[in-house]
XYZ file of C-alpha atoms in Angstrom:
680
model
C 239.147 -129.286 -16.448
C 238.279 -131.303 -19.557
C 236.685 -134.699 -20.024
C 237.813 -138.008 -18.547
C 239.400 -139.974 -21.394
C 240.277 -143.045 -19.325
C 237.572 -145.390 -20.660
C 238.176 -144.289 -24.236
C 241.968 -144.637 -24.098
C 242.095 -147.826 -22.032
C 238.917 -149.694 -23.001
C 237.727 -153.099 -21.865
C 235.248 -153.178 -24.759
C 235.397 -151.727 -28.280
C 232.502 -151.353 -30.694
C 232.981 -150.647 -34.407
C 230.031 -149.085 -36.251
C 230.131 -149.533 -40.029
C 230.816 -152.272 -42.541
C 233.414 -150.781 -44.877
C 237.063 -151.713 -45.310
C 238.213 -149.079 -42.813
C 236.006 -150.564 -40.088
C 237.182 -154.086 -40.889
C 240.754 -152.804 -40.540
C 240.012 -151.542 -37.014
C 238.897 -155.037 -35.997
C 241.871 -156.739 -37.667
C 244.377 -154.364 -36.039
C 242.787 -154.908 -32.629
C 243.185 -158.653 -33.044
C 246.722 -158.234 -34.399
C 247.937 -156.162 -31.447
C 246.339 -158.619 -29.025
C 243.418 -156.633 -27.611
C 242.100 -158.752 -24.746
C 238.692 -157.123 -24.269
C 235.382 -157.468 -26.093
C 235.145 -156.573 -29.799
C 231.663 -155.773 -31.078
C 231.141 -155.019 -34.807
C 227.868 -153.252 -35.598
C 226.176 -153.337 -39.030
C 222.525 -153.834 -40.003
C 223.120 -156.263 -42.890
C 226.312 -158.170 -42.158
C 226.646 -161.278 -40.026
C 230.447 -161.468 -39.763
C 233.413 -159.105 -39.902
C 237.076 -160.088 -39.397
C 235.860 -163.443 -38.112
C 233.666 -161.837 -35.444
C 229.867 -162.000 -35.115
C 228.116 -158.730 -36.003
C 225.351 -156.953 -34.085
C 222.626 -155.338 -36.170
C 222.189 -152.286 -33.927
C 224.042 -150.520 -31.155
C 221.057 -151.235 -28.929
C 221.725 -154.973 -29.400
C 225.208 -154.884 -27.855
C 225.666 -157.063 -24.756
C 226.986 -154.102 -22.784
C 227.836 -150.397 -22.920
C 231.044 -150.000 -24.945
C 234.020 -148.136 -23.490
C 235.277 -147.011 -26.908
C 233.558 -146.821 -30.283
C 234.936 -146.334 -33.774
C 232.263 -144.697 -35.951
C 233.019 -145.343 -39.611
C 229.770 -144.314 -41.310
C 228.744 -141.210 -43.286
C 228.709 -137.826 -41.593
C 224.957 -137.618 -40.982
C 224.722 -141.114 -39.519
C 227.826 -140.281 -37.465
C 225.900 -137.528 -35.660
C 222.973 -139.894 -35.028
C 225.319 -142.591 -33.700
C 227.073 -140.165 -31.357
C 223.724 -139.088 -29.887
C 222.720 -142.708 -29.271
C 226.080 -143.635 -27.699
C 226.056 -140.599 -25.448
C 222.557 -141.427 -24.225
C 223.524 -145.015 -23.361
C 226.679 -143.879 -21.453
C 229.489 -145.028 -23.764
C 233.043 -144.100 -22.757
C 233.899 -142.207 -25.939
C 234.029 -142.325 -29.701
C 236.274 -141.714 -32.687
C 234.521 -139.989 -35.594
C 236.256 -141.055 -38.785
C 234.006 -139.250 -41.279
C 235.014 -135.993 -42.943
C 232.784 -133.297 -44.398
C 232.471 -131.103 -41.320
C 234.087 -127.711 -40.616
C 237.239 -128.583 -42.519
C 235.156 -128.733 -45.732
C 233.299 -125.448 -45.287
C 234.381 -124.222 -48.727
C 232.913 -127.322 -50.398
C 230.006 -128.158 -48.049
C 228.032 -125.222 -46.744
C 226.453 -127.314 -43.981
C 229.824 -128.584 -42.674
C 230.175 -126.169 -39.728
C 226.500 -126.605 -38.760
C 226.866 -130.382 -38.812
C 229.967 -130.160 -36.633
C 228.032 -128.106 -34.080
C 225.299 -130.758 -34.152
C 227.921 -133.446 -33.526
C 229.232 -131.641 -30.444
C 225.706 -131.147 -29.124
C 224.919 -134.818 -29.700
C 228.017 -135.925 -27.790
C 227.146 -134.058 -24.601
C 229.650 -135.124 -21.928
C 230.891 -138.164 -23.872
C 234.430 -137.612 -25.244
C 234.623 -137.507 -29.027
C 237.794 -137.464 -31.141
C 237.610 -135.771 -34.522
C 235.689 -135.706 -36.730
C 237.971 -136.289 -39.695
C 240.533 -138.353 -37.794
C 241.940 -141.875 -37.500
C 241.638 -142.218 -33.731
C 244.362 -143.564 -31.453
C 246.861 -146.336 -30.753
C 247.618 -147.571 -27.228
C 250.704 -149.806 -27.262
C 250.740 -150.121 -23.460
C 247.451 -152.000 -23.165
C 247.115 -153.347 -26.691
C 244.047 -151.239 -27.469
C 243.326 -149.173 -30.553
C 240.656 -147.466 -32.610
C 242.658 -147.193 -35.803
C 241.510 -147.952 -39.383
C 244.881 -148.467 -41.033
C 248.190 -150.245 -40.659
C 250.651 -148.931 -38.068
C 254.141 -149.674 -36.811
C 253.722 -149.763 -33.024
C 254.726 -152.716 -30.895
C 253.750 -153.402 -27.263
C 255.787 -151.421 -24.709
C 255.812 -151.148 -20.919
C 256.460 -147.386 -20.952
C 257.129 -144.749 -23.551
C 256.283 -141.365 -24.986
C 252.914 -140.164 -26.214
C 252.347 -138.254 -29.452
C 249.334 -136.193 -30.495
C 248.957 -134.851 -34.020
C 246.155 -133.170 -35.906
C 247.129 -135.114 -39.034
C 246.153 -138.784 -39.266
C 248.615 -139.422 -42.077
C 251.488 -137.906 -40.102
C 250.437 -140.072 -37.141
C 250.621 -143.150 -39.332
C 254.069 -142.115 -40.585
C 255.366 -141.503 -37.058
C 254.237 -144.962 -35.999
C 256.602 -146.424 -38.613
C 259.766 -144.927 -37.060
C 262.679 -147.339 -36.667
C 264.770 -145.202 -34.285
C 264.375 -147.190 -31.079
C 261.855 -144.739 -29.609
C 259.309 -146.503 -27.393
C 255.913 -145.014 -28.292
C 253.171 -145.646 -25.769
C 250.337 -143.745 -27.479
C 249.613 -141.998 -30.749
C 246.447 -139.893 -30.957
C 244.966 -137.865 -33.781
C 242.902 -134.749 -33.166
C 241.300 -134.065 -36.537
C 238.949 -131.094 -36.336
C 239.132 -130.869 -32.521
C 235.377 -130.282 -32.543
C 235.030 -131.203 -28.885
C 238.191 -132.822 -27.551
C 241.194 -130.723 -28.484
C 244.933 -131.233 -28.528
C 245.335 -129.987 -24.958
C 242.655 -132.283 -23.528
C 244.227 -135.256 -25.271
C 247.665 -134.316 -24.014
C 246.468 -134.049 -20.420
C 244.728 -137.405 -20.665
C 247.919 -139.033 -21.931
C 250.219 -137.372 -19.382
C 248.000 -138.701 -16.606
C 249.160 -142.244 -17.427
C 252.177 -142.934 -15.152
C 253.731 -145.069 -17.890
C 254.046 -142.047 -20.227
C 257.414 -140.287 -19.924
C 257.094 -137.306 -22.299
C 254.695 -135.792 -24.811
C 255.193 -134.878 -28.462
C 252.805 -132.553 -30.299
C 252.333 -131.806 -33.977
C 250.337 -128.570 -33.879
C 248.368 -127.044 -36.733
C 246.274 -124.750 -34.565
C 245.317 -124.110 -30.942
C 241.604 -123.844 -30.222
C 241.693 -123.098 -26.480
C 244.487 -120.956 -25.017
C 243.459 -121.589 -21.416
C 243.322 -125.314 -22.092
C 246.802 -125.218 -23.580
C 248.092 -123.356 -20.527
C 246.507 -126.079 -18.381
C 248.316 -128.735 -20.439
C 251.652 -127.007 -19.788
C 250.833 -126.773 -16.070
C 250.060 -130.500 -15.949
C 253.358 -131.283 -17.656
C 255.233 -129.150 -15.090
C 253.444 -130.754 -12.152
C 254.218 -134.260 -13.410
C 257.759 -133.387 -14.611
C 256.908 -134.745 -18.048
C 258.362 -132.412 -20.704
C 256.654 -131.523 -23.976
C 258.288 -131.043 -27.377
C 256.327 -129.777 -30.364
C 256.501 -129.247 -34.097
C 254.266 -126.293 -34.940
C 253.352 -125.438 -38.495
C 252.457 -121.982 -39.726
C 255.722 -120.294 -40.708
C 254.519 -119.943 -44.311
C 251.340 -118.523 -45.784
C 250.865 -121.811 -47.638
C 250.989 -123.818 -44.389
C 248.486 -121.519 -42.680
C 246.135 -121.831 -45.636
C 246.488 -125.616 -45.688
C 245.353 -125.969 -42.078
C 241.985 -124.435 -42.897
C 241.234 -127.037 -45.536
C 242.806 -129.790 -43.469
C 241.401 -129.528 -39.955
C 239.578 -126.196 -39.739
C 242.280 -124.954 -37.367
C 243.324 -121.350 -36.947
C 247.091 -121.492 -37.223
C 247.654 -117.916 -36.083
C 250.876 -116.046 -36.628
C 254.212 -117.809 -36.594
C 255.641 -115.284 -34.121
C 252.639 -115.742 -31.834
C 252.874 -119.514 -31.891
C 256.575 -119.538 -31.120
C 256.115 -117.001 -28.346
C 253.313 -119.023 -26.757
C 255.230 -122.312 -26.720
C 258.366 -120.646 -25.332
C 256.291 -118.931 -22.643
C 254.791 -122.282 -21.604
C 258.137 -124.096 -21.500
C 257.370 -126.305 -24.515
C 260.422 -127.122 -26.647
C 260.059 -126.390 -30.359
C 261.538 -128.781 -32.889
C 261.863 -127.781 -36.530
C 261.099 -131.215 -37.993
C 259.348 -134.433 -37.066
C 262.728 -136.199 -36.960
C 264.049 -133.658 -34.443
C 260.920 -134.141 -32.343
C 261.384 -137.928 -32.305
C 265.048 -137.637 -31.339
C 264.212 -135.159 -28.575
C 261.489 -137.463 -27.253
C 264.048 -140.257 -27.202
C 266.408 -138.136 -25.093
C 263.564 -137.222 -22.742
C 262.422 -140.826 -22.405
C 265.939 -141.967 -21.547
C 266.708 -139.742 -18.572
C 264.786 -136.522 -19.140
C 266.122 -133.014 -19.955
C 269.803 -132.140 -19.672
C 271.201 -130.387 -16.603
C 273.223 -128.011 -18.814
C 274.289 -127.314 -22.398
C 277.821 -128.679 -21.862
C 278.572 -131.600 -24.191
C 281.538 -133.900 -24.734
C 282.119 -135.476 -28.164
C 284.169 -138.625 -28.798
C 284.855 -140.117 -32.214
C 287.589 -142.069 -33.936
C 287.599 -139.674 -36.884
C 288.685 -136.074 -37.262
C 286.008 -135.624 -39.903
C 283.290 -136.585 -37.445
C 284.758 -134.342 -34.757
C 284.709 -131.422 -37.195
C 281.124 -132.139 -38.220
C 280.046 -132.175 -34.575
C 281.678 -128.805 -34.022
C 280.261 -127.232 -37.186
C 276.703 -128.507 -36.772
C 276.541 -127.173 -33.222
C 277.292 -123.577 -34.277
C 273.635 -122.600 -34.645
C 272.631 -124.252 -31.371
C 273.109 -123.240 -27.765
C 275.376 -126.230 -27.109
C 278.898 -125.806 -25.778
C 281.894 -128.134 -26.137
C 283.891 -126.884 -23.137
C 287.697 -127.021 -23.245
C 289.257 -129.965 -21.476
C 289.881 -129.525 -17.768
C 293.321 -130.498 -16.379
C 291.986 -133.731 -14.889
C 290.345 -134.746 -18.155
C 293.470 -133.910 -20.123
C 295.729 -135.947 -17.853
C 293.399 -138.966 -17.840
C 292.961 -138.838 -21.625
C 296.719 -138.591 -22.182
C 297.210 -141.677 -20.044
C 294.459 -143.566 -21.894
C 295.467 -142.557 -25.446
C 299.208 -141.925 -25.357
C 301.230 -139.089 -26.903
C 300.113 -139.398 -30.543
C 296.582 -138.084 -30.048
C 295.813 -134.349 -29.982
C 293.523 -133.784 -27.027
C 290.468 -131.570 -27.511
C 286.707 -131.459 -27.269
C 285.324 -132.630 -29.687
C 287.899 -135.420 -29.428
C 289.254 -137.534 -32.264
C 290.595 -140.509 -30.304
C 291.942 -142.139 -33.502
C 291.932 -145.897 -34.053
C 294.758 -146.934 -31.741
C 292.249 -148.314 -29.221
C 289.663 -149.522 -31.741
C 288.385 -152.980 -30.814
C 289.869 -152.747 -27.308
C 286.861 -152.422 -25.016
C 288.778 -151.768 -21.752
C 290.910 -149.072 -23.437
C 287.812 -147.467 -24.959
C 286.155 -147.447 -21.557
C 289.210 -145.722 -20.044
C 289.107 -143.077 -22.794
C 285.400 -142.414 -22.421
C 285.601 -142.353 -18.622
C 288.439 -139.835 -18.802
C 286.359 -137.485 -20.963
C 283.357 -137.814 -18.645
C 285.376 -136.593 -15.646
C 284.574 -133.068 -16.833
C 281.552 -130.916 -16.105
C 279.410 -132.369 -18.885
C 275.678 -133.002 -19.235
C 276.115 -135.603 -21.983
C 278.904 -137.557 -23.594
C 278.372 -138.281 -27.296
C 280.122 -141.301 -28.772
C 279.874 -140.890 -32.554
C 279.313 -144.397 -33.864
C 278.034 -145.446 -37.296
C 277.382 -149.168 -37.600
C 278.267 -151.029 -40.780
C 275.602 -153.030 -42.582
C 275.399 -156.195 -40.549
C 274.023 -158.116 -43.546
C 277.337 -157.471 -45.322
C 279.891 -156.729 -42.604
C 281.139 -157.810 -39.198
C 279.989 -155.295 -36.552
C 281.524 -156.968 -33.499
C 283.993 -154.127 -32.814
C 281.162 -151.583 -32.946
C 279.277 -153.508 -30.286
C 282.369 -153.249 -28.078
C 282.027 -149.451 -28.232
C 278.455 -149.769 -26.982
C 279.698 -151.889 -24.094
C 282.311 -149.249 -23.313
C 279.574 -146.612 -23.218
C 277.539 -148.708 -20.788
C 280.605 -149.322 -18.607
C 281.413 -145.588 -18.610
C 277.892 -144.619 -17.581
C 278.020 -147.123 -14.732
C 281.458 -145.961 -13.578
C 280.951 -142.189 -13.820
C 277.214 -141.731 -13.321
C 277.229 -139.409 -16.354
C 274.757 -139.674 -19.231
C 276.020 -140.885 -22.599
C 274.604 -141.447 -26.042
C 275.386 -143.300 -29.221
C 275.322 -140.738 -32.012
C 275.076 -142.078 -35.549
C 275.881 -139.587 -38.300
C 273.102 -141.026 -40.459
C 269.779 -142.573 -39.390
C 270.435 -145.694 -41.453
C 273.748 -146.413 -39.697
C 272.081 -147.109 -36.347
C 270.207 -150.433 -36.582
C 266.875 -150.469 -34.798
C 267.854 -153.520 -32.757
C 270.954 -151.707 -31.469
C 268.844 -148.648 -30.624
C 266.286 -150.777 -28.777
C 268.980 -152.432 -26.658
C 270.590 -149.068 -25.918
C 267.317 -147.605 -24.640
C 266.814 -150.640 -22.417
C 270.265 -149.959 -20.883
C 269.672 -146.235 -20.362
C 271.826 -145.111 -23.303
C 270.335 -142.585 -25.721
C 270.653 -143.859 -29.325
C 270.584 -140.855 -31.656
C 269.802 -141.359 -35.351
C 271.372 -138.573 -37.427
C 273.976 -136.048 -36.319
C 272.014 -132.890 -37.113
C 268.871 -134.215 -35.453
C 270.892 -135.383 -32.437
C 272.461 -131.967 -31.844
C 269.072 -130.292 -32.242
C 267.626 -132.716 -29.688
C 270.468 -132.063 -27.237
C 269.934 -128.324 -27.677
C 266.221 -128.666 -26.911
C 266.994 -130.982 -23.998
C 269.297 -128.344 -22.521
C 266.624 -125.657 -23.040
C 264.063 -127.799 -21.256
C 266.475 -128.323 -18.381
C 266.736 -124.605 -17.626
C 264.927 -123.217 -14.602
C 262.181 -120.792 -15.620
C 259.455 -118.868 -13.895
C 255.846 -119.731 -14.569
C 254.398 -116.940 -16.704
C 251.071 -115.246 -16.109
C 248.148 -116.410 -18.251
C 248.175 -114.704 -21.632
C 245.782 -111.831 -22.217
C 242.879 -113.167 -24.264
C 242.003 -111.072 -27.315
C 238.513 -109.919 -28.182
C 236.753 -110.141 -31.511
C 236.233 -106.478 -32.428
C 233.977 -105.250 -35.199
C 234.102 -102.107 -37.295
C 237.830 -101.526 -36.796
C 239.273 -98.154 -37.827
C 242.766 -96.678 -37.741
C 243.166 -93.668 -35.482
C 244.975 -90.590 -36.706
C 248.521 -90.217 -35.475
C 247.438 -87.466 -33.094
C 244.601 -89.626 -31.706
C 246.918 -92.624 -31.320
C 249.548 -90.632 -29.475
C 246.972 -89.067 -27.176
C 245.559 -92.503 -26.333
C 249.015 -93.918 -25.559
C 250.057 -90.838 -23.607
C 247.033 -91.429 -21.387
C 248.667 -94.695 -20.308
C 252.115 -93.216 -19.725
C 253.851 -93.397 -23.103
C 255.953 -90.274 -23.601
C 255.162 -88.426 -26.845
C 256.573 -85.202 -28.355
C 254.847 -81.898 -27.683
C 252.564 -81.243 -30.641
C 249.662 -79.372 -32.187
C 247.285 -79.809 -35.116
C 247.059 -77.198 -37.849
C 244.580 -76.743 -40.710
C 246.887 -74.613 -42.835
C 250.451 -73.456 -43.385
C 250.122 -70.245 -41.378
C 248.590 -72.001 -38.419
C 251.358 -74.627 -38.578
C 253.994 -71.905 -38.325
C 252.182 -70.351 -35.366
C 251.951 -73.674 -33.500
C 255.629 -74.377 -34.192
C 256.614 -71.087 -32.590
C 254.651 -72.079 -29.500
C 256.354 -75.495 -29.280
C 259.848 -74.131 -29.851
C 262.296 -74.930 -32.629
C 263.423 -77.216 -34.147
C 260.176 -78.991 -35.061
C 258.877 -81.781 -37.293
C 256.037 -81.171 -39.749
C 253.822 -84.089 -40.853
C 251.004 -84.108 -43.380
C 247.950 -85.929 -42.016
C 246.078 -88.611 -43.927
C 249.171 -89.940 -45.710
C 249.990 -93.617 -45.142
C 253.730 -93.672 -45.907
C 254.774 -90.158 -45.010
C 258.493 -90.422 -45.743
C 258.038 -91.884 -49.215
C 255.286 -89.348 -50.024
C 257.307 -86.354 -48.847
C 254.754 -85.718 -46.110
C 257.249 -85.420 -43.266
C 259.989 -82.798 -42.888
C 262.443 -82.870 -39.997
C 264.483 -80.275 -38.171
C 262.627 -77.132 -39.254
C 264.437 -74.264 -37.570
C 261.994 -71.325 -37.869
C 258.422 -70.341 -38.686
C 259.213 -69.483 -42.302
C 260.645 -72.940 -42.893
C 257.533 -74.529 -41.385
C 255.185 -72.460 -43.536
C 257.156 -73.235 -46.681
C 257.240 -76.952 -45.906
C 253.477 -77.017 -45.283
C 252.789 -75.187 -48.544
C 254.716 -77.861 -50.420
C 252.794 -80.835 -48.957
C 249.711 -82.415 -50.494
C 247.785 -82.501 -47.205
C 244.690 -80.772 -45.847
C 245.913 -80.710 -42.244
C 249.207 -80.992 -40.418
C 250.746 -82.255 -37.228
C 253.503 -80.060 -35.805
C 255.757 -81.742 -33.273
C 258.751 -81.133 -31.073
C 261.898 -82.422 -32.802
C 263.392 -85.176 -30.621
C 267.190 -84.914 -30.602
C 269.973 -86.989 -29.126
C 268.743 -90.344 -30.481
C 270.947 -93.293 -29.530
C 268.807 -95.845 -31.365
C 265.322 -96.129 -32.844
C 263.075 -99.051 -31.924
C 259.859 -100.585 -33.166
C 257.244 -101.504 -30.548
C 254.250 -103.347 -31.957
C 251.291 -105.304 -30.626
C 249.004 -107.359 -32.876
C 245.854 -109.262 -31.982
C 246.420 -112.947 -32.740
C 243.198 -114.912 -32.122
C 245.099 -118.205 -31.809
C 247.723 -117.041 -29.312
C 246.745 -113.744 -27.650
C 248.368 -110.363 -28.236
C 251.830 -110.591 -29.811
C 254.242 -107.942 -28.525
C 257.170 -107.310 -30.880
C 260.316 -105.282 -30.198
C 262.794 -104.587 -32.956
C 265.024 -102.258 -34.876
C 262.940 -99.238 -35.836
C 262.918 -96.303 -38.199
C 264.473 -96.868 -41.604
C 266.148 -100.085 -40.372
C 262.885 -101.968 -39.707
C 262.534 -103.579 -43.121
C 266.268 -103.767 -43.848
C 267.413 -105.577 -40.724
C 264.212 -107.460 -39.829
C 265.648 -107.592 -36.332
C 262.766 -108.444 -33.993
C 261.891 -110.460 -30.895
C 258.289 -111.395 -30.116
C 256.561 -112.133 -26.804
C 252.996 -112.265 -25.565
C 251.079 -109.806 -23.423
C 251.507 -109.559 -20.519
C 255.296 -109.675 -20.375
C 257.303 -108.639 -17.332
C 259.970 -105.972 -17.148
C 262.586 -108.736 -17.022
C 261.080 -110.308 -20.158
C 261.377 -106.974 -21.953
C 264.978 -106.450 -20.842
C 265.883 -109.963 -22.004
C 264.176 -109.358 -25.358
C 266.124 -106.139 -25.904
C 269.369 -108.024 -25.247
C 268.480 -110.548 -27.984
C 268.239 -107.881 -30.694
C 271.144 -107.521 -33.104
C 271.155 -103.790 -32.368
C 271.388 -104.364 -28.596
C 275.040 -103.142 -28.538
C 273.755 -99.732 -29.651
C 271.416 -99.616 -26.661
C 274.341 -100.378 -24.375
C 276.586 -97.727 -25.943
C 278.611 -99.149 -28.813
C 282.339 -98.302 -28.971
C 282.151 -95.501 -26.454
C 278.958 -93.918 -27.775
C 276.267 -92.836 -25.335
C 274.009 -95.572 -24.022
C 270.238 -95.406 -24.227
C 268.141 -95.250 -21.089
C 266.992 -98.877 -21.193
C 264.717 -98.456 -18.186
C 262.876 -95.681 -20.015
C 262.394 -98.094 -22.925
C 261.077 -100.747 -20.546
C 258.637 -98.279 -19.009
C 257.420 -97.261 -22.468
C 256.733 -100.879 -23.405
C 254.975 -101.492 -20.087
C 252.810 -98.441 -20.768
C 251.898 -99.836 -24.188
C 250.910 -103.102 -22.496
C 248.755 -101.111 -20.087
C 246.846 -99.690 -23.041
C 246.484 -103.172 -24.561
C 245.095 -104.592 -21.323
C 242.603 -101.736 -21.030
C 241.407 -102.084 -24.627
C 241.799 -105.865 -25.148
C 238.172 -106.400 -26.137
C 238.373 -104.068 -29.148
C 242.046 -103.667 -30.069
C 243.461 -104.904 -33.370
C 246.954 -103.398 -33.575
C 249.401 -100.869 -32.155
C 252.658 -99.772 -33.747
C 255.145 -97.241 -32.457
C 257.847 -96.677 -35.047
C 260.124 -95.160 -34.179
C 260.391 -95.138 -30.425
C 263.329 -92.739 -30.199
C 265.656 -93.851 -27.416
C 267.958 -91.194 -25.990
C 270.311 -91.169 -23.035
C 267.462 -89.957 -20.829
C 264.139 -90.919 -22.407
C 262.125 -93.079 -24.802
C 259.708 -91.064 -26.925
C 257.075 -92.299 -29.396
C 257.789 -90.235 -32.508
C 255.123 -91.970 -34.586
C 252.210 -94.201 -33.605
C 249.413 -96.189 -35.214
C 246.414 -97.782 -33.499
C 243.682 -99.831 -35.157
C 240.715 -100.354 -32.885
C 237.082 -101.362 -33.199
C 234.062 -101.932 -31.008
C 233.423 -104.807 -28.629
C 230.803 -107.259 -29.873
């Protein structure tokens, strides 16, 4: 599945088409990094570029290039791609912009992008509107700017849709070995997932980082996750789209469809891809993954010579899933022997300064802590400025960490409170010795949290249900929506439709009192006074109907014995599938904003787990002696909703049940909305 990127990523020959400064930069950077293959500049009027002889035409090249940087205008770019594809080139980077990302400014942008893809045929093309890639393993690049990579023997790979962010990431000074950086641009032909799979296939790549603005191929992204699982190479991502501004920016930037934030988060979690909040957290997580992979648990030990640092470690971990387990008897005894009676023993541990500068004593202290059931030992260590201070005692701590790892077989890290207090040279040496060097306490704890999440065993989820692209969508009446859902097994109240007050009273008598009366055709019934609950007799029904501004009415059985009210919603998300949301319902929906989102299809276990994550989950279980809801009835209701979604996937836009009234025996859809169209 996907194109073979091997020749493009690991070329023996590189051609550069164009004579501008950006093209000259590609040649200079190739020479600077030590590219050992053939470099062939192409320009019709120049004789020399970057000290290299220039070929007038692509047809004049002495061979078929493995990789080509195309740095000419957008129309000539399409012509060049067609020529390269015909001659059997290995792949190309299209630097030019003015394609689909500029649709608002250039009406022919999308059409030109389609022409580019057609011209490429089977030849891999990156972009358009992108910088290209850096390969620090083989000293090969198609990159028109400066960068910060140095040659490495192994390392992580990073793919981003933003060329500027790629350039920034290359400048990191955190000791992270980066093997590849690739930019995706518009993803016209070769998307993020294809690039990721091509990079993971290199045995020298240890983990993959993604900066995601939009996903163009759900099945391709699922295949990327499957490849990562098969190769045991974890993925960590930063995904934009939490704000309306970010989603709007992606359209102008790379013509991506960002999709909903809930859908994106649900998709990555489903695929086992860790989600970092910031680029710094992603880099620190990649560092952890490179040096030893995910954590075996969330149990962490913290060691510092300051109570302030110990307190910071404890406080900053509160919003994570990390645990600082209490000291076990063996740990406590060994620490007491190593530190003496003046030190209060705890985890996080402030080991004071009694042993500072004493490497053997520090090793005994660290080894004592690591006797416990811990996935990682964190030695908080902030180096002084070595241009102004003597750091020799700090280096002794690093040696103690190395000695402890060797003696106990447990993983350890250096954890600097601030990025600038861990010199890059120290970080580089730590990585070479199998010690994780974390830059920044908050980022480090976030990385450890993600590492523990990645280390959890999880089942492989079914492929997501692909949404259609319906046209002519309309919103069903409440009665129509309930009938449609009832046909798939959702329990709804007994009901009848009435065209007047007298008929409403008659229907109510047939249903049995108490009943609910709803005016049809009113969007927000409660606010508009178009719903009246608990009507006890026919006269009350007729009076309530007479007072409503509605032409028709829905009369329903009054559901009693509610334990809790839930929201069940499904929304079509073209970028991620169908997003299934469970949350607090009724009048609490907007107040609490207590929701959990998944993708369709989700299993019964997924639904049970989601219900447990809600803030109102204690109510479902029976809070303080109150009756518990029938959770299995709730699960069955949600599964029935999914059944409807699967049956109508080609034309469905949205479903909302609010509230789903959960009683001790049942789960009943008291109100429902469905927006549905026609299949194209």
